[in-house]
Coordinates of C-alpha atoms in Angstrom, one line a residue:
X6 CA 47.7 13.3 36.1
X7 CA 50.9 13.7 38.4
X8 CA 50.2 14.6 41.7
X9 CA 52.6 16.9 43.7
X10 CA 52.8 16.8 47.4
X11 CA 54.8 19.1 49.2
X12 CA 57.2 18.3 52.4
X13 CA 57.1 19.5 55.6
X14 CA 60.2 21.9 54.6
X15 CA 58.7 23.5 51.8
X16 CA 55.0 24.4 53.6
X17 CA 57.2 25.6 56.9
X18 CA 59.1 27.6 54.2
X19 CA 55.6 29.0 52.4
X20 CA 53.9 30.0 55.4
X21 CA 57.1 31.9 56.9
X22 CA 57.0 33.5 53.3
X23 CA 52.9 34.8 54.5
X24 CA 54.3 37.3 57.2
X25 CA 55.7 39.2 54.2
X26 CA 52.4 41.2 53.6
X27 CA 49.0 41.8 55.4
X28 CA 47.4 41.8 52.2
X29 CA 44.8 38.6 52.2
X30 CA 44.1 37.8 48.5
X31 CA 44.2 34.5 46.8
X32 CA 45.4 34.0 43.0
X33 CA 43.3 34.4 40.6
X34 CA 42.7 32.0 37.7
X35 CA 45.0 33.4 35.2
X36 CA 47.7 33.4 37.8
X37 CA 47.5 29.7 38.2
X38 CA 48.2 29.5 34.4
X39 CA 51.8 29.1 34.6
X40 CA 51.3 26.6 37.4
X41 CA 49.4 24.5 35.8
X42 CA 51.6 24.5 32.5
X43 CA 54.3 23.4 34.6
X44 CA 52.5 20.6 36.4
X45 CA 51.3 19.5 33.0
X46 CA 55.0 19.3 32.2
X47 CA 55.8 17.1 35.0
X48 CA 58.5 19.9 35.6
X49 CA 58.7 20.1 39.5
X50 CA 61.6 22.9 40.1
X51 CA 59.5 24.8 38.0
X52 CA 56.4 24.1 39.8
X53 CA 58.0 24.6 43.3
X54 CA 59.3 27.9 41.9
X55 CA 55.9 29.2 40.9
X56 CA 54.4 28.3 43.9
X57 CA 57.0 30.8 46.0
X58 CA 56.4 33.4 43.5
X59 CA 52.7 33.0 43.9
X60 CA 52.9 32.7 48.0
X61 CA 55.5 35.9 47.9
X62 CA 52.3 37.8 45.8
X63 CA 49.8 36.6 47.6
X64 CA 50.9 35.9 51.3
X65 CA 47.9 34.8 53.0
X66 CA 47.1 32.1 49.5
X67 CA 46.9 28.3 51.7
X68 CA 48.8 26.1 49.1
X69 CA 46.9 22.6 49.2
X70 CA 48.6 19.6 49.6
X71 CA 48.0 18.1 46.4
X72 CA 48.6 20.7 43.7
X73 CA 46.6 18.8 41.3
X74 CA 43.6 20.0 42.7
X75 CA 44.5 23.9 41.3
X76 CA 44.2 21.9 37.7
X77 CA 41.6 23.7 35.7
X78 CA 39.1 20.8 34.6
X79 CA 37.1 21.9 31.4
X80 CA 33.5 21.6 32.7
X81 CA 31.8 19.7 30.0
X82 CA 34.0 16.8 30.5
X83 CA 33.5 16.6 33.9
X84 CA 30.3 16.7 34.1
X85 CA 30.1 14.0 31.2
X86 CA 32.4 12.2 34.1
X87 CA 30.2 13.2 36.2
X88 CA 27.2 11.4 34.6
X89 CA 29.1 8.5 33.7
X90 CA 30.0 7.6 37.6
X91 CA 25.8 8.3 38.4
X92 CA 24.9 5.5 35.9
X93 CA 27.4 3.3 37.0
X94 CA 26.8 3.9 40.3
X95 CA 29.4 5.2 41.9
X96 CA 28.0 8.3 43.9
X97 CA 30.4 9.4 46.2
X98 CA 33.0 9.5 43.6
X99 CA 30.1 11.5 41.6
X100 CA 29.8 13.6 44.4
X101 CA 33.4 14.3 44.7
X102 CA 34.6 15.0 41.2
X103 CA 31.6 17.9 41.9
X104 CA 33.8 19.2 44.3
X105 CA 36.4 19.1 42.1
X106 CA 35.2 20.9 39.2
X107 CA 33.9 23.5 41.5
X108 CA 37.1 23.9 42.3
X109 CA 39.0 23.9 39.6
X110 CA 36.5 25.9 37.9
X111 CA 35.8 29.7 39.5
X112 CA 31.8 30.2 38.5
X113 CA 30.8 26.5 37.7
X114 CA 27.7 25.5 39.6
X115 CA 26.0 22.0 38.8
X116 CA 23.1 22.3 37.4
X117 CA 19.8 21.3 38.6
X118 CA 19.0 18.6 36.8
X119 CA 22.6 17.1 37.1
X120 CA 22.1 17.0 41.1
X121 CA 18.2 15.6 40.2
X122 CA 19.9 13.0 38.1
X123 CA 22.3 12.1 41.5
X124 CA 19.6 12.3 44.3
X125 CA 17.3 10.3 42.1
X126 CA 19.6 7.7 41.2
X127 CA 20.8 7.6 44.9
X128 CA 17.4 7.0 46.5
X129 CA 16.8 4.3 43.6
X130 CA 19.8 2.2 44.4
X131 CA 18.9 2.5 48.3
X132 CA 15.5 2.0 47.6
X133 CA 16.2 -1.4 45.4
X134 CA 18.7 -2.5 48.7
X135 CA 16.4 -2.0 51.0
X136 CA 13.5 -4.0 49.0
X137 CA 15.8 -6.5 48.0
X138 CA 17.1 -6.9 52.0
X139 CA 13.3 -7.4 52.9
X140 CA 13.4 -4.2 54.7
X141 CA 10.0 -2.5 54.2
X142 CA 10.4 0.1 57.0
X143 CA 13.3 1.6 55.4
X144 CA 12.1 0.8 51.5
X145 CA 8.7 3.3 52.8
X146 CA 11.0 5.8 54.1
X147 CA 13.1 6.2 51.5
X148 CA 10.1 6.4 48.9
X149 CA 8.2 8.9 51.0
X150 CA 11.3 10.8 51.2
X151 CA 11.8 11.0 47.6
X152 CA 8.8 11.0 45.5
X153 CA 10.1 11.1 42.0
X154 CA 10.7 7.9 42.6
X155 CA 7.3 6.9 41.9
X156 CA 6.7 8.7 38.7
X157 CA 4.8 6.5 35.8
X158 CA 8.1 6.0 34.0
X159 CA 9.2 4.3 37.4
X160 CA 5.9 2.2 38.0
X161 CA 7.8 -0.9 39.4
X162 CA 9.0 1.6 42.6
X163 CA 5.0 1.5 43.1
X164 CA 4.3 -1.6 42.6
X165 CA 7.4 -2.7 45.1
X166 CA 6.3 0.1 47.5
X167 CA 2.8 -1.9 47.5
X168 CA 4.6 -4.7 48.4
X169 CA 6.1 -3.3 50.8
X170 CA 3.2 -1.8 52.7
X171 CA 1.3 -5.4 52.5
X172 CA 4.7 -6.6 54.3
X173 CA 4.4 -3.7 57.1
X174 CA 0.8 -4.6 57.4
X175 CA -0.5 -1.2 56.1
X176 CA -2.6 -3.3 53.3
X177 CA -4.8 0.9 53.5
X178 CA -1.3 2.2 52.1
X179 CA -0.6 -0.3 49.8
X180 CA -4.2 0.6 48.2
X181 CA -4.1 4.4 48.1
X182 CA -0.4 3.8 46.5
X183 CA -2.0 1.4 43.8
X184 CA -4.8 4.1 43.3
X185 CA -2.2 6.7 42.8
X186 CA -0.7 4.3 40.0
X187 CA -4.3 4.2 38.4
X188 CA -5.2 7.6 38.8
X189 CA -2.0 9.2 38.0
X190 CA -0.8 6.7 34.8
X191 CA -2.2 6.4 31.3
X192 CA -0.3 3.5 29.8
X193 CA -3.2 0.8 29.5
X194 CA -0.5 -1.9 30.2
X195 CA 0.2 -0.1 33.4
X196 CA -3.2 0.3 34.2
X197 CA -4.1 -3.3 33.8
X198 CA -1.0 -4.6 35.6
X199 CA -2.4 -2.4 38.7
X200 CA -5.7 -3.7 38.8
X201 CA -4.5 -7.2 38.8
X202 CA -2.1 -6.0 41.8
X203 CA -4.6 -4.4 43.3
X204 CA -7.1 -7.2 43.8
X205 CA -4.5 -8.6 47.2
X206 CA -5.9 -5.4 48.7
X207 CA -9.0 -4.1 47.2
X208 CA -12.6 -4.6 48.1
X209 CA -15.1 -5.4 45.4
X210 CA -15.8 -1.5 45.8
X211 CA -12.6 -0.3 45.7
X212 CA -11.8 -2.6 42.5
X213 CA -14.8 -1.2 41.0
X214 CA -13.4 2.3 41.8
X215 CA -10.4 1.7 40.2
X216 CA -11.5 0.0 37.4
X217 CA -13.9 3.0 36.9
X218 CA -10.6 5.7 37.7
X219 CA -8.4 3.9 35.1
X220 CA -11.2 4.0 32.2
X221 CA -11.2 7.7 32.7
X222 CA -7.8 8.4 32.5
X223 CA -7.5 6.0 29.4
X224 CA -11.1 6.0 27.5
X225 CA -9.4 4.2 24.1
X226 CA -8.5 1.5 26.6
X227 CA -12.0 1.3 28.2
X228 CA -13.0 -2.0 27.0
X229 CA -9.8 -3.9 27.9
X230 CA -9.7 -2.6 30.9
X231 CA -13.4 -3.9 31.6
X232 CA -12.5 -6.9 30.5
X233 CA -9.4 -7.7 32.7
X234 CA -11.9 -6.1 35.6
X235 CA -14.5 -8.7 34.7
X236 CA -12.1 -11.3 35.1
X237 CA -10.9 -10.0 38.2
X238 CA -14.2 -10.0 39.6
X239 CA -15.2 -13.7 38.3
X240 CA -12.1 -14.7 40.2
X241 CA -13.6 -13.6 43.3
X242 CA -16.6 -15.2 42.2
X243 CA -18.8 -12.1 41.7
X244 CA -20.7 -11.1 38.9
X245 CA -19.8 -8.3 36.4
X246 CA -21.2 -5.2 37.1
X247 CA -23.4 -3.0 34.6
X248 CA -21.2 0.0 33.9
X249 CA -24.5 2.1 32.8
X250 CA -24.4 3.2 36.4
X251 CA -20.9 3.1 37.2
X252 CA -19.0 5.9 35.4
X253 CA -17.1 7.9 37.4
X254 CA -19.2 11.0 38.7
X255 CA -16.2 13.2 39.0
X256 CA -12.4 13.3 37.4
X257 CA -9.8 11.0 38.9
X258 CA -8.4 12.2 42.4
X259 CA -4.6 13.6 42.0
X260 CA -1.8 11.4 43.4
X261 CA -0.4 12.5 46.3
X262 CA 2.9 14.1 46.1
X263 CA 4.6 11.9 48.4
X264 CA 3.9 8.3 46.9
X265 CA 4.2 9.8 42.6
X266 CA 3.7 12.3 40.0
X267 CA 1.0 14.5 40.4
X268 CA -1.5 15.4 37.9
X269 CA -4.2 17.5 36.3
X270 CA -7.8 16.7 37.2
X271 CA -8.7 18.5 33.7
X272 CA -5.6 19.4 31.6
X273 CA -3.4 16.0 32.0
X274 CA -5.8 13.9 31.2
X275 CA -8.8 13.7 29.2
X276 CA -11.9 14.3 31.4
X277 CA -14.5 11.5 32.1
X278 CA -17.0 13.7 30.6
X279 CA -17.0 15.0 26.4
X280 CA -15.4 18.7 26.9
X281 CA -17.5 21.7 26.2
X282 CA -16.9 23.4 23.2
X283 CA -15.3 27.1 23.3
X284 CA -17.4 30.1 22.5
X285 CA -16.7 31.6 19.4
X286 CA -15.0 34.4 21.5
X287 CA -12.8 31.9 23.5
X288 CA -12.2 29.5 20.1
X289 CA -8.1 28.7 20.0
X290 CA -6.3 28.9 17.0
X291 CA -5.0 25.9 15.0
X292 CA -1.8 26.4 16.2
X293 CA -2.8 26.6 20.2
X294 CA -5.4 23.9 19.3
X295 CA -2.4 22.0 18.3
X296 CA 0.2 22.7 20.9
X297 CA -2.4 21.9 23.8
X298 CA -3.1 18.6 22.3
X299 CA 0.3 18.0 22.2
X300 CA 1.1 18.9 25.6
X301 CA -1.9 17.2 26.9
X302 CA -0.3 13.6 24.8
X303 CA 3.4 14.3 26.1
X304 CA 1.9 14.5 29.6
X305 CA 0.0 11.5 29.6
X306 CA 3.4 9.9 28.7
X307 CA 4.9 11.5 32.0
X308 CA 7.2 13.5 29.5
X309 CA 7.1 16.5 31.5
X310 CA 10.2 18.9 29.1
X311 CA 7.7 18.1 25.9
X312 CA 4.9 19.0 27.4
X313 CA 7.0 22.4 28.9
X314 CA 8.5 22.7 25.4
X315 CA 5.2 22.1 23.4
X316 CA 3.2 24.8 25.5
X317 CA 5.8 27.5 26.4
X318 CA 4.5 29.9 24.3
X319 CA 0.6 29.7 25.3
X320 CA -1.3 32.0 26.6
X321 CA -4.7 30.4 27.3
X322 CA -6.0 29.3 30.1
X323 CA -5.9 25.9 29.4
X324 CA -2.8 26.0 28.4
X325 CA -1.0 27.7 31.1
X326 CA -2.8 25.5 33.4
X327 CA -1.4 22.3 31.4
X328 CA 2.3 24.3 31.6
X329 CA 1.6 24.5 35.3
X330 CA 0.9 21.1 35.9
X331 CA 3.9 20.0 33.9
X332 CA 6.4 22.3 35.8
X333 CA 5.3 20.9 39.2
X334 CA 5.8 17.7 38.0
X335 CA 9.3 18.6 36.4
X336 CA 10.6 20.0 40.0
X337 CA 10.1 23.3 39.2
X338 CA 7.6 24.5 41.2
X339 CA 7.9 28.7 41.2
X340 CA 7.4 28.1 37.3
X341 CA 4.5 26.0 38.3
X342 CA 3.1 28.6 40.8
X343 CA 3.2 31.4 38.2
X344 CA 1.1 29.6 35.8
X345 CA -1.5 28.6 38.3
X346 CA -1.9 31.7 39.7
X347 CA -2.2 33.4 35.6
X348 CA -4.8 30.3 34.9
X349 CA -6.6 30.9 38.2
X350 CA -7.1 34.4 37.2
X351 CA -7.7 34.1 33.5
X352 CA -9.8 30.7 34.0
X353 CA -13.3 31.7 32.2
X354 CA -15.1 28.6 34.2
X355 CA -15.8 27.8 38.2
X356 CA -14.5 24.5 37.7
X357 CA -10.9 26.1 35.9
X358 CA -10.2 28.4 38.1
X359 CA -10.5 25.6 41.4
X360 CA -8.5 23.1 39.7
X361 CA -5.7 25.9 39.1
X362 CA -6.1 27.1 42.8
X363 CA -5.9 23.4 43.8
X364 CA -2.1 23.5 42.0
X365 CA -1.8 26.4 43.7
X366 CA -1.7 24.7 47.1
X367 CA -0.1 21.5 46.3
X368 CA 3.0 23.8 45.0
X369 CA 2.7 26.1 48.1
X370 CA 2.6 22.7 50.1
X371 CA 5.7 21.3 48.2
X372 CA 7.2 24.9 49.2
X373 CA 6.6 24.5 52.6
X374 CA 4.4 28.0 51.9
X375 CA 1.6 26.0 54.5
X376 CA 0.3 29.2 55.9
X377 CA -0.6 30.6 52.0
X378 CA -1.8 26.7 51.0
X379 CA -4.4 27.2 53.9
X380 CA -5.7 30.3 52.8
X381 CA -6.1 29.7 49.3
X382 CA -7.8 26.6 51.1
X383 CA -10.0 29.0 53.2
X384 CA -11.1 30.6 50.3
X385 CA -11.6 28.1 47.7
X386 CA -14.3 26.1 46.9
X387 CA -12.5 22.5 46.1
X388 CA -13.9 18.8 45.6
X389 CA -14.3 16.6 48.0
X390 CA -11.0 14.9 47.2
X391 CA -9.5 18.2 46.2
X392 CA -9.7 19.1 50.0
X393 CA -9.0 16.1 51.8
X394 CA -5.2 15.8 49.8
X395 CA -4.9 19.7 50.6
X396 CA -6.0 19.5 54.3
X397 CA -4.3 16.2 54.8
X398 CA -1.0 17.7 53.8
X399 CA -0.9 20.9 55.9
X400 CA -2.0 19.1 59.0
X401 CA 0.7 16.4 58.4
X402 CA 3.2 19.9 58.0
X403 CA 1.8 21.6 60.9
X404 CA 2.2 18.6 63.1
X405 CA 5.9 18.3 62.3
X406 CA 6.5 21.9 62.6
X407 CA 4.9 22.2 65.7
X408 CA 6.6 19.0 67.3
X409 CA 9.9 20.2 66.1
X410 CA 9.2 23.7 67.8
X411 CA 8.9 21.5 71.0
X412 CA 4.9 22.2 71.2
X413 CA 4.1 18.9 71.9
X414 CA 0.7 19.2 72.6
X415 CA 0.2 21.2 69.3
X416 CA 1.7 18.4 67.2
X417 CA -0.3 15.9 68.8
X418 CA -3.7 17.8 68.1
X419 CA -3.0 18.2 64.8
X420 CA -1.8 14.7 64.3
X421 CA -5.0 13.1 66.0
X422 CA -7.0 15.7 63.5
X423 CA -5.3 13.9 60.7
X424 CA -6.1 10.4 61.5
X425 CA -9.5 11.7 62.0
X426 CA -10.1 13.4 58.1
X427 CA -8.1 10.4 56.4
X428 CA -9.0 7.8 58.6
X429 CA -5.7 6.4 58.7
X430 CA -2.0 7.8 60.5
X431 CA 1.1 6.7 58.9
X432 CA 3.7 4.9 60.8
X433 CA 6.1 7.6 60.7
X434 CA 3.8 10.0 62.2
X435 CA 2.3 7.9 65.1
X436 CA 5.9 7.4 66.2
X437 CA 5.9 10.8 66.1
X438 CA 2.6 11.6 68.2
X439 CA 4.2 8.9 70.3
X440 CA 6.8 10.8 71.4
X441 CA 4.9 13.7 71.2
X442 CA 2.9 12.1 74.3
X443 CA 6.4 11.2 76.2
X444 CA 8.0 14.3 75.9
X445 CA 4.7 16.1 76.8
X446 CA 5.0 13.8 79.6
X447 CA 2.3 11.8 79.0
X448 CA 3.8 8.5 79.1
X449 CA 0.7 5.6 79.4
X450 CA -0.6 7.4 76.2
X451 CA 2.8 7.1 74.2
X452 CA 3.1 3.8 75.8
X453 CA -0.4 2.5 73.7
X454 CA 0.6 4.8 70.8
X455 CA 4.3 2.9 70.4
X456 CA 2.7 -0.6 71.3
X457 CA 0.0 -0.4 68.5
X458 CA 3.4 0.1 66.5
X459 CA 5.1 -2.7 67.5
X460 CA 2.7 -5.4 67.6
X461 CA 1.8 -4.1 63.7
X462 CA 5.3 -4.6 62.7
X463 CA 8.3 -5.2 65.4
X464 CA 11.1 -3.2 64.7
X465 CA 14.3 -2.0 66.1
X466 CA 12.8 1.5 66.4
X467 CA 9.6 0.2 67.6
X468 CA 11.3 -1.4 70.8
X469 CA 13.3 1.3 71.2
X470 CA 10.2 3.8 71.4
X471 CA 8.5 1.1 72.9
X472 CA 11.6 0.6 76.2
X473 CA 11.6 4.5 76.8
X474 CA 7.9 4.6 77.7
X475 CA 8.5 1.8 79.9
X476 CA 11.1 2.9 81.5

């Protein structure tokens, strides 16, 4: 396409043309028509006439420099363009032909899923950099800040982000991100890959945890996945364990939402114990008997629009709480907080009606709704694990909140009450209560807090923390 630039003469001329009328209006689309026929032409005295009609019409109209951005692009292309730079890579020219079609288009918006599809392939390419440069600092920060990144049809992000922990000496980290992978995943290959990853990290008790988590989330698998624990366990020169007495006594924990996908304790994946059959009042049709099995199937896959698609039209509770858990993990959490709050409220059971309240608050939390997460907290009587992921998440939030308010001494309370329910304080966030101390002016106490940091893993912004408390 021919780009026209005008010269000094011809804007001096435009804008003296602009004091002809007070009137502020811009042309509309249909005015540009003829414009843009001309410039398609390549004919440029018609163009520059068109341009001093339009500026006499509309006075106050800024002419851009390069009239090929007033071309009218025809959106599906261009976002077919669009596309095509994402999965080659090249995102700022992605982001910019957005721009353009916004432009050249009055009413086009991208879509959600379009600026999903750019964010996510972003973070990945930074994310494979920053392993790739042996940067585990910045390879953690970037997964935290984007966990899609860790869904099960993105496994090796996991497994990498494991790495990475073990290389920041957080081996605790790299454990509960490997127990996410088990207790959030249902491909037996996946499964068994994890365990095997797992054993640089894991205790004999936390393997045997694992183990047990994975067999619930894929019973057909159960005896491979005993075997490969078996062998895991002979490798460390222990026995195998009688699995009479070690079946899981509850279902699988949810994966937090900032290390990977999140997921049903009941409706994503089939329970460790034989569900109870429906009363004869509460019996589902064929056909609702049939769409929750295949929503159930499509979310064990991590094939979150089947499982939206399979169950949009059902009305029981199970299946509105399937839809919910499906929506949350598709990124769209107000659908997801509709459906928890209709399954909360239709649920027949105790035990339905607190896992839809737990979705609940994970989508409030995801919201930042943390004031509404902590009552429906208040008020609900969750599982053990249920409750330490919800708590865990609105004192992390709180902390931030309050430290960005400048209520130091807040943030730090909340912080130190984190680190005492999880029994663990990311790095990101001791930095944080580290210079929560030293602009609270507590300075000895950010002074341990930034070298217990350091001497974990030295780091540009670890000596830098560490240099203003010392001086």
């Amino acid at each position: 396409m021919k780009k026209f630039h005008f010269t000094l003469a011809l804007l001096a001329m435009t804008q003296a043309l602009g004091a002809l009328s007070a009137q502020a209006q811009s042309p509309t689309d249909s005015d540009l028509q003829a414009l843009r026929f001309y410039m398609n032409e390549a004919n440029d005295l018609a163009v520059r006439s068109e341009v001093r009609r339009l500026q006499l019409r509309y006075p106050d109209w800024v002419v851009p420099e390069d009239l090929a951005t007033l071309q009218q692009i025809a959106p599906d292309e261009a976002v077919a363009s669009i596309y095509s730079e994402i999965r080659s890579g090249n995102f700022v020219r992605a982001r910019a032909l957005i721009e353009e079609t916004g432009r050249a288009t009055p009413g086009w918006a991208p879509s959600p899923e379009l600026l999903a599809a750019l964010s996510i392939a972003e973070a990945q390419s930074s994310f494979d950099q920053a392993v790739s440069r042996g940067e585990p600092e910045a390879a953690i920060r970037i997964a935290r800040a984007a966990p899609e990144l860790l869904r099960c049809e993105r496994v090796n992000n996991a497994w990498l982000l494991a790495e990475q922990y073990q290389a920041a000496r957080e081996p605790a980290l790299a454990l509960t991100t490997l127990n996410g992978v088990v207790r959030s995943c249902s491909d037996p290959n996946i499964l068994v890959a994890t365990l095997e990853k797992s054993v640089a990290v894991a205790s004999l008790e936390e393997l045997a945890a694992m183990a047990d988590a994975a067999r619930a989330g894929a019973p057909g698998s159960a005896p491979r996945l005993t075997s490969v624990e078996n062998r895991l366990r002979a490798g460390l020169q222990t026995q195998p364990r009688p699995l009479a007495s070690a079946t899981p006594s509850g279902a699988p924990a949810a994966f937090d939402a900032s290390a990977g996908a999140l997921s049903s304790t009941k409706t994503q994946r089939p329970s460790a114990q034989p569900p109870l059959a429906p009363s004869p009042r509460r019996a589902m049709s064929g056909g609702a008997s049939t769409a929750l099995s295949q929503a159930r199937t499509a979310a064990q896959r991590a094939d979150w629009s089947t499982c939206l698609a399979a169950s949009a039209k059902g009305t029981s509770p199970e299946i509105v709480s399937q839809r919910a858990w499906c929506a949350l993990n598709a990124k769209r959490p107000m659908q997801a907080l509709n459906d928890f709050k209709l399954a909360a409220s239709r649920s027949p059971t105790a035990e339905g009606r607190r896992d839809a309240r737990y979705g609940m608050a994970l989508v409030m939390l995801q919201l930042n709704m943390v004031d509404q997460a902590a009552n429906v907290a208040a008020t609900t009587h969750f599982s053990d694990q249920q409750r330490l992921e919800v708590e865990t998440q609105i004192l992390d939030k709180r902390g931030v909140s309050a430290y960005q308010r400048h209520d130091y001494r807040r943030a730090i309370a909340y912080f130190d009450e984190l680190e005492r329910l999880s029994g663990v304080v990311r790095r990101d966030i001791a930095l944080l209560r580290g210079y929560a101390y030293l602009n609270s002016g507590q300075r000895a106490r950010a002074r341990i807090e930034f070298q217990a940091i350091h001497d974990k893993l030295a780091t540009p912004e670890s000596r830098r923390a560490l240099s203003r408390a010392l001086h």
